[in-house]
PDB file of C-alpha atoms and ligand atoms in Angstrom:
ATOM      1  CA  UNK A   1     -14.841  -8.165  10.060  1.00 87.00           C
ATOM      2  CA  UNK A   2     -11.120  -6.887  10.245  1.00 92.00           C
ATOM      3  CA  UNK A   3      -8.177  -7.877  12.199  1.00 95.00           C
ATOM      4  CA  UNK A   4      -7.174  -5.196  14.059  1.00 97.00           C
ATOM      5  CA  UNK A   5      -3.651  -4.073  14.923  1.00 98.00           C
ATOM      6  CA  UNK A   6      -4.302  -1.013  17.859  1.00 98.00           C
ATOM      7  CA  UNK A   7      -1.496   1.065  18.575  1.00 98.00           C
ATOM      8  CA  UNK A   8      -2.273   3.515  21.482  1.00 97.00           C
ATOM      9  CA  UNK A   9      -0.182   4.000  24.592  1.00 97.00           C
ATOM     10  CA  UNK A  10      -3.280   5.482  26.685  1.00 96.00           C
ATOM     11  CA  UNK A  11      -4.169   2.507  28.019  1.00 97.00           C
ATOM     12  CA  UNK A  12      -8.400   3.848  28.836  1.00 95.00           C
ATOM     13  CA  UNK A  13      -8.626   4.809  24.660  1.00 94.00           C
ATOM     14  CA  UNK A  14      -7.144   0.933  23.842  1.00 97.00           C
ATOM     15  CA  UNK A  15      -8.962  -0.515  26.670  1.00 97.00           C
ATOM     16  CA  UNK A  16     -12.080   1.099  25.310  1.00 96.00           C
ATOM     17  CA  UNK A  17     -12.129   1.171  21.540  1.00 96.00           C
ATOM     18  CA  UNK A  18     -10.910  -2.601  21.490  1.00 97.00           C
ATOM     19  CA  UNK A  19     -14.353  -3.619  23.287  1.00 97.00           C
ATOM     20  CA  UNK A  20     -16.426  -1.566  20.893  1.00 97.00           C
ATOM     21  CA  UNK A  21     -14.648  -3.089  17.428  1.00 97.00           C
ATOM     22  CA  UNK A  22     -14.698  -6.489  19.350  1.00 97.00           C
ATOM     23  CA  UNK A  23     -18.885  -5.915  19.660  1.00 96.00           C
ATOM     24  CA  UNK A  24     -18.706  -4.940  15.858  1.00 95.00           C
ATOM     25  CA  UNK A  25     -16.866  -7.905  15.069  1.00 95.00           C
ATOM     26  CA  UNK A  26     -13.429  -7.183  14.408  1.00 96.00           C
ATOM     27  CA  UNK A  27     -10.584  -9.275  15.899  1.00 96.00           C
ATOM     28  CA  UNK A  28      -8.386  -6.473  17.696  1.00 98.00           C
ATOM     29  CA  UNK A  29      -4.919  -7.157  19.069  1.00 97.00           C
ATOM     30  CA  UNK A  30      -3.797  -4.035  21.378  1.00 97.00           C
ATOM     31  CA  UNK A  31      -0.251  -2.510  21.386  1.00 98.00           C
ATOM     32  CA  UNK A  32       0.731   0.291  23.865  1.00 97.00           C
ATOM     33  CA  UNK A  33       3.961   1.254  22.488  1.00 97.00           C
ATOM     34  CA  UNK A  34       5.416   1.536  18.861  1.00 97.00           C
ATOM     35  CA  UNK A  35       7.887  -1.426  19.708  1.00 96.00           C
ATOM     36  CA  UNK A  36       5.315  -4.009  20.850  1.00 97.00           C
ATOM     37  CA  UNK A  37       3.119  -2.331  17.613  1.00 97.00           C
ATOM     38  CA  UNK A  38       6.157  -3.536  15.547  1.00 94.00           C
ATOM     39  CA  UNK A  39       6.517  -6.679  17.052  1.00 93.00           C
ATOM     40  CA  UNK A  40       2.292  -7.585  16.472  1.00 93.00           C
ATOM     41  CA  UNK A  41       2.593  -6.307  12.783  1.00 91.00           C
ATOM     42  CA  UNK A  42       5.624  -8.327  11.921  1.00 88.00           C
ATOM     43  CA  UNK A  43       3.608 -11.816  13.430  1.00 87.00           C
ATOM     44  CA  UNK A  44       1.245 -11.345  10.186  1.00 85.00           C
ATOM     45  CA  UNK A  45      -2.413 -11.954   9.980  1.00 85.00           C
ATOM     46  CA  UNK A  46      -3.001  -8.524  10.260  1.00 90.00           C
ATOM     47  CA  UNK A  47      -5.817  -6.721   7.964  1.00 92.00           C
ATOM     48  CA  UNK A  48      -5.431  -2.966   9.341  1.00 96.00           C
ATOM     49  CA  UNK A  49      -3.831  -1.143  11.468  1.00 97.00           C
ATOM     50  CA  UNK A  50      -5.006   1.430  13.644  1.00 98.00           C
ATOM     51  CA  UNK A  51      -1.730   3.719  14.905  1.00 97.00           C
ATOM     52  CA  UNK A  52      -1.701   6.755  17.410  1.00 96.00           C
ATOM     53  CA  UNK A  53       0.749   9.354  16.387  1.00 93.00           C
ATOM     54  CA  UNK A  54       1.297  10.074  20.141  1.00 92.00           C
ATOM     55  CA  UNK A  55       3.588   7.349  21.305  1.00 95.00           C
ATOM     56  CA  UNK A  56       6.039   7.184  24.612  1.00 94.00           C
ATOM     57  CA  UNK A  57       8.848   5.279  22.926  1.00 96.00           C
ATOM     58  CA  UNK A  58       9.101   5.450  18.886  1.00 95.00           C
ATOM     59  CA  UNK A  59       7.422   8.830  17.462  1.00 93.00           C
ATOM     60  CA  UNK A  60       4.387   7.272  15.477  1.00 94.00           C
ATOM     61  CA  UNK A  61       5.560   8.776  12.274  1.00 95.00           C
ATOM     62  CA  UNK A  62       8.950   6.707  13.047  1.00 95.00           C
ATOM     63  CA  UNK A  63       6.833   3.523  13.500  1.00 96.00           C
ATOM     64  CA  UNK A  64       4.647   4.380  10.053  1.00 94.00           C
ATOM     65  CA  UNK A  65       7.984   4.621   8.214  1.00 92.00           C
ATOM     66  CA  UNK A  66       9.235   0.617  10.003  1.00 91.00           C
ATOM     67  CA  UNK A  67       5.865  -0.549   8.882  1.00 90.00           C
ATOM     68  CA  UNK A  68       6.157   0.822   5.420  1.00 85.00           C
ATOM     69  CA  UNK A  69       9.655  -0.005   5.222  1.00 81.00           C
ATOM     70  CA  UNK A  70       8.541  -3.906   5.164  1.00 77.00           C
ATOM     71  CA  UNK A  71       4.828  -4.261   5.123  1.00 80.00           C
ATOM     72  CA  UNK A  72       1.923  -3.281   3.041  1.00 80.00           C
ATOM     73  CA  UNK A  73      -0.490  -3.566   5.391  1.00 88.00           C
ATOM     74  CA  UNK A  74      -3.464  -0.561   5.309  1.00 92.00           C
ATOM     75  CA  UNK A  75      -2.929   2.543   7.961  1.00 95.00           C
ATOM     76  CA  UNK A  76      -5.585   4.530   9.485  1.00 96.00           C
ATOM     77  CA  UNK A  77      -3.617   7.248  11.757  1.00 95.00           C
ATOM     78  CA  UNK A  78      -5.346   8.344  14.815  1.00 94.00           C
ATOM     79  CA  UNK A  79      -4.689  11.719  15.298  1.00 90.00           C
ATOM     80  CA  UNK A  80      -5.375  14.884  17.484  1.00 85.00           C
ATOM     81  CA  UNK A  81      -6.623  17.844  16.263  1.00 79.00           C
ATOM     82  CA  UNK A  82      -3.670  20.000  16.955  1.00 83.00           C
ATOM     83  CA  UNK A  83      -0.979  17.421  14.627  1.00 83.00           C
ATOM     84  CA  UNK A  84      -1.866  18.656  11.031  1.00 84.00           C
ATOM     85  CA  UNK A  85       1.445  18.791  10.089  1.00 88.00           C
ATOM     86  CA  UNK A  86       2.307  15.294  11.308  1.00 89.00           C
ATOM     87  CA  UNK A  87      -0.767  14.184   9.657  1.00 89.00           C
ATOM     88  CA  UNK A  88       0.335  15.244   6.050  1.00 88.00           C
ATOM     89  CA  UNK A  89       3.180  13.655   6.728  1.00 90.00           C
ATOM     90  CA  UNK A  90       1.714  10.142   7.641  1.00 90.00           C
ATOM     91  CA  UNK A  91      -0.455  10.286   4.264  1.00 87.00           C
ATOM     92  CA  UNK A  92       3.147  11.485   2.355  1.00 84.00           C
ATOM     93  CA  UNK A  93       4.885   8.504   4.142  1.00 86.00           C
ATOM     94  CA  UNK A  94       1.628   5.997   2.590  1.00 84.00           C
ATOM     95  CA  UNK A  95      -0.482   6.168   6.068  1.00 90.00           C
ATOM     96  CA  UNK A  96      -4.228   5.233   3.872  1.00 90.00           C
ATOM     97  CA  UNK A  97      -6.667   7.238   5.648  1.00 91.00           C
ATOM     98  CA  UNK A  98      -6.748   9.090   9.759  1.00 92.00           C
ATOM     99  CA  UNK A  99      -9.196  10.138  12.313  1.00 94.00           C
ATOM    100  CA  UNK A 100      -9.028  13.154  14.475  1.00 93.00           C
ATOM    101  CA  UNK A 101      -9.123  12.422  18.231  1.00 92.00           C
ATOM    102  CA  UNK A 102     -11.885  12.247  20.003  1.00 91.00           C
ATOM    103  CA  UNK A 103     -13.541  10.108  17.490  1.00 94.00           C
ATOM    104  CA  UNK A 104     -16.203   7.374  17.722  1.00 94.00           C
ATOM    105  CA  UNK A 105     -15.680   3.536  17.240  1.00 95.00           C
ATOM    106  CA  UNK A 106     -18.704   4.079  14.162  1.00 95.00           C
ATOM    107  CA  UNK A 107     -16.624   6.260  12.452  1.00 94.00           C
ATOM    108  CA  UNK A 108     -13.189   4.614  12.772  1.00 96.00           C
ATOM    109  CA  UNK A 109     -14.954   1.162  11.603  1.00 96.00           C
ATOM    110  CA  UNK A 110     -16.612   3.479   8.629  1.00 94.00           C
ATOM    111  CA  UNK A 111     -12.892   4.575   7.654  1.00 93.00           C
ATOM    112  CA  UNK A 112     -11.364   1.027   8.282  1.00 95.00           C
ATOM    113  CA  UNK A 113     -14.364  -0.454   6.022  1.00 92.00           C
ATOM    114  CA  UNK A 114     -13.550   2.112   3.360  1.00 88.00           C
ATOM    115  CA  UNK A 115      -9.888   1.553   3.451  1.00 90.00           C
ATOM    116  CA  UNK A 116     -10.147  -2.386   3.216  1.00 89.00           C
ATOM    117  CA  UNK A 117     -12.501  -1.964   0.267  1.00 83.00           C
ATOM    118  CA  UNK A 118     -10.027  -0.015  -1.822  1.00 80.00           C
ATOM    119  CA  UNK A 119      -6.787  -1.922  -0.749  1.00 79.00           C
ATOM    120  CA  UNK A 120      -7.979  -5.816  -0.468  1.00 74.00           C
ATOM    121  CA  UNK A 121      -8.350  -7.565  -3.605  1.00 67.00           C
ATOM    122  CA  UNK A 122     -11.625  -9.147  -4.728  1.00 70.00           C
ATOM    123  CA  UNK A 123     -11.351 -12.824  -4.643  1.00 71.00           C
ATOM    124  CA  UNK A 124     -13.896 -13.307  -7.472  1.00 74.00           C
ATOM    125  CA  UNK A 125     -11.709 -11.113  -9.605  1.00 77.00           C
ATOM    126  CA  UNK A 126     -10.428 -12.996 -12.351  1.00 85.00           C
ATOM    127  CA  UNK A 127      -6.392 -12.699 -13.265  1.00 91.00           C
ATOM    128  CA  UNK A 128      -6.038  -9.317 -15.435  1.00 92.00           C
ATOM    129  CA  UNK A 129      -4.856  -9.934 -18.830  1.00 94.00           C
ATOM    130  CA  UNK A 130      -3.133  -7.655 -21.697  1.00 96.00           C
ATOM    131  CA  UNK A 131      -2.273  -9.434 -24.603  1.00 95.00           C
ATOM    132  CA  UNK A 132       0.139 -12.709 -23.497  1.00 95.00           C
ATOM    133  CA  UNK A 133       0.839 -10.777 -20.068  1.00 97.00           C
ATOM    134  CA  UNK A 134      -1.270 -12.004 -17.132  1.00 96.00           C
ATOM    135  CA  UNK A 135      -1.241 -10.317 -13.556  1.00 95.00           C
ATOM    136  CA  UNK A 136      -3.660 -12.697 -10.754  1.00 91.00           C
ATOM    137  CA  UNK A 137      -3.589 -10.351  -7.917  1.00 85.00           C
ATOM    138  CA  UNK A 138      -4.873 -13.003  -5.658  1.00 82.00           C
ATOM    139  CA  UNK A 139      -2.546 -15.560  -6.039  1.00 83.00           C
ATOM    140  CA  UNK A 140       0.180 -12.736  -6.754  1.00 85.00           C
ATOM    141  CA  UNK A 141       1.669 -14.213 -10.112  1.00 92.00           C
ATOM    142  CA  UNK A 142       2.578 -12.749 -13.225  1.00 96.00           C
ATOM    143  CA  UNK A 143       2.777 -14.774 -16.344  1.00 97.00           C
ATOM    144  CA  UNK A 144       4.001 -13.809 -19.925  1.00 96.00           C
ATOM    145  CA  UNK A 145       2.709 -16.589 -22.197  1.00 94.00           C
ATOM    146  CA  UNK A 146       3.307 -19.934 -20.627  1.00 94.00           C
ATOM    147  CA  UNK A 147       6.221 -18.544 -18.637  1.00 95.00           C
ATOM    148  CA  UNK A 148       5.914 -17.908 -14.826  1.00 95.00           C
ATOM    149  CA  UNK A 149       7.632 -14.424 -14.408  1.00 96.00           C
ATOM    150  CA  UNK A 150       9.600 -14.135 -11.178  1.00 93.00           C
ATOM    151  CA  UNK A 151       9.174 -10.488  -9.592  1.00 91.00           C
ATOM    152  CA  UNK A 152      10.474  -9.613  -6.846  1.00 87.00           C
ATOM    153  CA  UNK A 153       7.334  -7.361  -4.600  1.00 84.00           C
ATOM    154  CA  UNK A 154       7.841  -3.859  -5.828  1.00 87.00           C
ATOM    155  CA  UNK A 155       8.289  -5.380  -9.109  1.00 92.00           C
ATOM    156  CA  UNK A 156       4.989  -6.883  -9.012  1.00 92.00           C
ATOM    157  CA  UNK A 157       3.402  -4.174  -7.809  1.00 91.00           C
ATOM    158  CA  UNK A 158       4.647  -2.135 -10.181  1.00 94.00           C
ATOM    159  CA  UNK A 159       3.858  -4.882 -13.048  1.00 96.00           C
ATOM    160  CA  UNK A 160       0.446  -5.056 -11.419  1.00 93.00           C
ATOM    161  CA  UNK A 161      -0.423  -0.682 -11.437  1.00 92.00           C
ATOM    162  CA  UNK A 162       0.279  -0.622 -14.964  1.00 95.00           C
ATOM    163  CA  UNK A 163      -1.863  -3.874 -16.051  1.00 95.00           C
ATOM    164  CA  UNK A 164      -4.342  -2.105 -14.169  1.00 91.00           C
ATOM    165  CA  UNK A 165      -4.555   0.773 -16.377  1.00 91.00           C
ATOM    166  CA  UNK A 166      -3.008  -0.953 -19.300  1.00 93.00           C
ATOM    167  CA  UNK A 167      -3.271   1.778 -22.355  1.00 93.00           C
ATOM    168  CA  UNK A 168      -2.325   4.891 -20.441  1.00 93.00           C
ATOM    169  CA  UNK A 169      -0.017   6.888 -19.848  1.00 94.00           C
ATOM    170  CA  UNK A 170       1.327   6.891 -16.361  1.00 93.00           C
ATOM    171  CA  UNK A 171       3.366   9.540 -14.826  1.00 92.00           C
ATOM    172  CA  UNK A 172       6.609   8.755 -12.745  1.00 91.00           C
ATOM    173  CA  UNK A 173       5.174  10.852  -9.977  1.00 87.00           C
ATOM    174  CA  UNK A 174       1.539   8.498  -9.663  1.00 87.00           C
ATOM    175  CA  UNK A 175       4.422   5.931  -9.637  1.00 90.00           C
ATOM    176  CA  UNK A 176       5.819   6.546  -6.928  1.00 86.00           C
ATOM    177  CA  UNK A 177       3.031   7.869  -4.678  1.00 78.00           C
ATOM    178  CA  UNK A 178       0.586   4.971  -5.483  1.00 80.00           C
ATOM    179  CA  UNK A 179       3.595   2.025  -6.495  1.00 86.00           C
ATOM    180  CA  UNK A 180       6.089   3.173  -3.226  1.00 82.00           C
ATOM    181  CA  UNK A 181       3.156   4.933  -1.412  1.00 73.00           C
ATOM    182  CA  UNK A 182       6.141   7.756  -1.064  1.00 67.00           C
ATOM    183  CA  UNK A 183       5.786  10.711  -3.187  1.00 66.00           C
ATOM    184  CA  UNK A 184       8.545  12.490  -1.837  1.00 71.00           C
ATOM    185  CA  UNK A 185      10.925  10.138  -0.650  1.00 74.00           C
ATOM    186  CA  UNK A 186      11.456   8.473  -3.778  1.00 81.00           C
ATOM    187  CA  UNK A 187      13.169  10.088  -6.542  1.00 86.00           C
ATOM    188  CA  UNK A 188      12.448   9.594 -10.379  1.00 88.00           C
ATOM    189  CA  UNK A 189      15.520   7.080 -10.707  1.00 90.00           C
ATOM    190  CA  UNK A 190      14.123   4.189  -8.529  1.00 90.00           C
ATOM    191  CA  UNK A 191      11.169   4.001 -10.685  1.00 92.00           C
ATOM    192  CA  UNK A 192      13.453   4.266 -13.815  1.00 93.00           C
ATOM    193  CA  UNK A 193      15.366   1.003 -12.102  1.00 93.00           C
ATOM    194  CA  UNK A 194      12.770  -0.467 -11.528  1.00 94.00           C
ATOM    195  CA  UNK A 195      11.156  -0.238 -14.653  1.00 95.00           C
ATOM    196  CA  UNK A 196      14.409  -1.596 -16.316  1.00 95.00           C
ATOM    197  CA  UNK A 197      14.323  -4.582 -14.587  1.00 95.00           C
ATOM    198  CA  UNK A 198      10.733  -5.159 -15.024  1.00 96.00           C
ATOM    199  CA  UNK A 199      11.313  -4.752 -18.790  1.00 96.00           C
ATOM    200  CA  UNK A 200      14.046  -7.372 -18.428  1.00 95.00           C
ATOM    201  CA  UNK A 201      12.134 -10.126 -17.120  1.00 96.00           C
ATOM    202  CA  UNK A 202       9.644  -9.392 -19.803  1.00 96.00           C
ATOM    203  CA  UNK A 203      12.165 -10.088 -22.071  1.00 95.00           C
ATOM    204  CA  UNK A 204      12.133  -6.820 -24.093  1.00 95.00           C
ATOM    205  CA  UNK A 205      14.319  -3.182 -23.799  1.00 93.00           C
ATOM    206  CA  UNK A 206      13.863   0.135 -23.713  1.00 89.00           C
ATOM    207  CA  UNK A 207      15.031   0.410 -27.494  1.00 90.00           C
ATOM    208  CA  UNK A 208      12.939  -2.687 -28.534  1.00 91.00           C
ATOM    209  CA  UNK A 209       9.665  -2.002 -26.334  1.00 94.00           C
ATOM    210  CA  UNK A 210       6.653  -4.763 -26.840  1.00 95.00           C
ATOM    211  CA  UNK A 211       4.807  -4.087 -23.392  1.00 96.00           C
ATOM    212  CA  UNK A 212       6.398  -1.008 -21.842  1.00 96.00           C
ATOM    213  CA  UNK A 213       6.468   1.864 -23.355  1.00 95.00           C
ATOM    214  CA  UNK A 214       8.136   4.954 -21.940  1.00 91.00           C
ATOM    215  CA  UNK A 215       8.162   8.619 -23.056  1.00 88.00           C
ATOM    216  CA  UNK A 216      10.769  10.659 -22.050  1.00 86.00           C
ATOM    217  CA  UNK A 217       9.674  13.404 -19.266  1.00 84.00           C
ATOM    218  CA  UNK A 218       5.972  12.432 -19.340  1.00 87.00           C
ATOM    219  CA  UNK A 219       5.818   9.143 -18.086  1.00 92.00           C
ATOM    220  CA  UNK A 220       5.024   4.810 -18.994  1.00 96.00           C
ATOM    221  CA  UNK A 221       2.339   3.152 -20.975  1.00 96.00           C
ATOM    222  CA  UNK A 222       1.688  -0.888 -20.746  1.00 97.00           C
ATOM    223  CA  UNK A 223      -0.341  -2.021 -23.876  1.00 95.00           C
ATOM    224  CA  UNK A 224      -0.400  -5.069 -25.860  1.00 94.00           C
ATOM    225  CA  UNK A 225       2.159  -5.458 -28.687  1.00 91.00           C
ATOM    226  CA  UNK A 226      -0.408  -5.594 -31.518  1.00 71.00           C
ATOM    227  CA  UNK A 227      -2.069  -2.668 -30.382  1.00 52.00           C
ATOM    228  CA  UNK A 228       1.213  -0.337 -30.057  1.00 46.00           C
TER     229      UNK A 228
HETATM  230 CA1   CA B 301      -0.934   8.775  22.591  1.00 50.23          CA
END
């Protein structure tokens, strides 16, 4: 059970699919333009959002790029069959999964189920932990030792990715399609930034490494001090 942002301008499709997640449980809240779509997602209490590409007022890739701008919210783009192109650029701009149009309220709520799985954190998870460093990705905190670390959101996310894999090597490039969801948009330096201030408010530098550990050209590696 999902609450579900649906952004479609044809108001039989909304009308429609809204009923049939409504009988399958979902919560659905229906938007018939990109600006009212906008307006729902930035209330909060939204789990997923369901987004036409065919819109009368913003282009739907416009609206994808708003949401992402602010919100992390998951993305299934409903699509026609025709829109390829527009599609590949939804999943470059972080859009999480689309449907082709006509599709069937089973298979949308398979998709949604499937996206919600991989992007909503387990609540029985416990808080991740590499050497004094701990990431809780429920209660989104980051701790080094006793010390509460203040991150600002990319930050944390970006803390959070390499915890995650904590021992390999990341590249700059999974960086900034999974961390910024924007493989293209994003160059090499942001993460760079980013990963400078990170290292700052673990106390430690790029010549004097404890956690983070870069190599030039290939990429970043999070591992316990004792074990680099
Ligand atoms: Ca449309």
């Amino acid at each position: 059970m999902a609450h579900v942002l649906l952004i479609e301008d044809d108001d039989l499709i909304r009308c429609a699919l809204t009923r049939a997640l409504e009988r399958l449980g979902h919560r659905v809240v229906g938007a018939g333009s990109g600006t009212e779509g906008l307006t729902e997602a930035l209330k909060g209490g939204i789990d997923i959002i369901v987004l036409d590409l065919g819109l009368p007022d913003i282009d739907g890739i416009q609206v994808l790029k708003m949401l992402r701008a602010s919100l992390s919210i998951p993305v299934v783009i409903a699509t026609a069959r025709d829109e390829e192109t527009q599609t590949v650029t939804a999943l470059h701009l972080g859009a999480d999964d689309y449907v082709i149009k006509p599709f069937s309220v089973e298979h949308l709520d398979a998709r949604m189920t499937a996206v919600l799985r991989r992007t909503q954190p387990d609540p029985l998870r416990p808080p991740l932990r590499v050497g004094d460093l701990m990431v809780d990705l429920n209660a989104h905190t980051a701790s080094l030792g006793s010390r509460l670390l203040e991150l600002r959101p990319k930050e944390f996310a970006l803390l959070a990715y390499l915890v995650e894999r904590s021992g390999r090597m990341i590249s700059k490039a999974e960086l900034r399609a999974e961390v910024w969801h924007n493989a293209f948009g994003v160059t090499d330096k942001t993460v760079d930034v980013h990963l400078s201030w990170l290292r700052r408010r673990l106390g430690e530098s790029a010549v004097n490494p404890r956690y983070l550990h870069t190599v030039r050209g290939v990429g970043v590696k999070l591992q316990a001090p004792s074990a680099a």
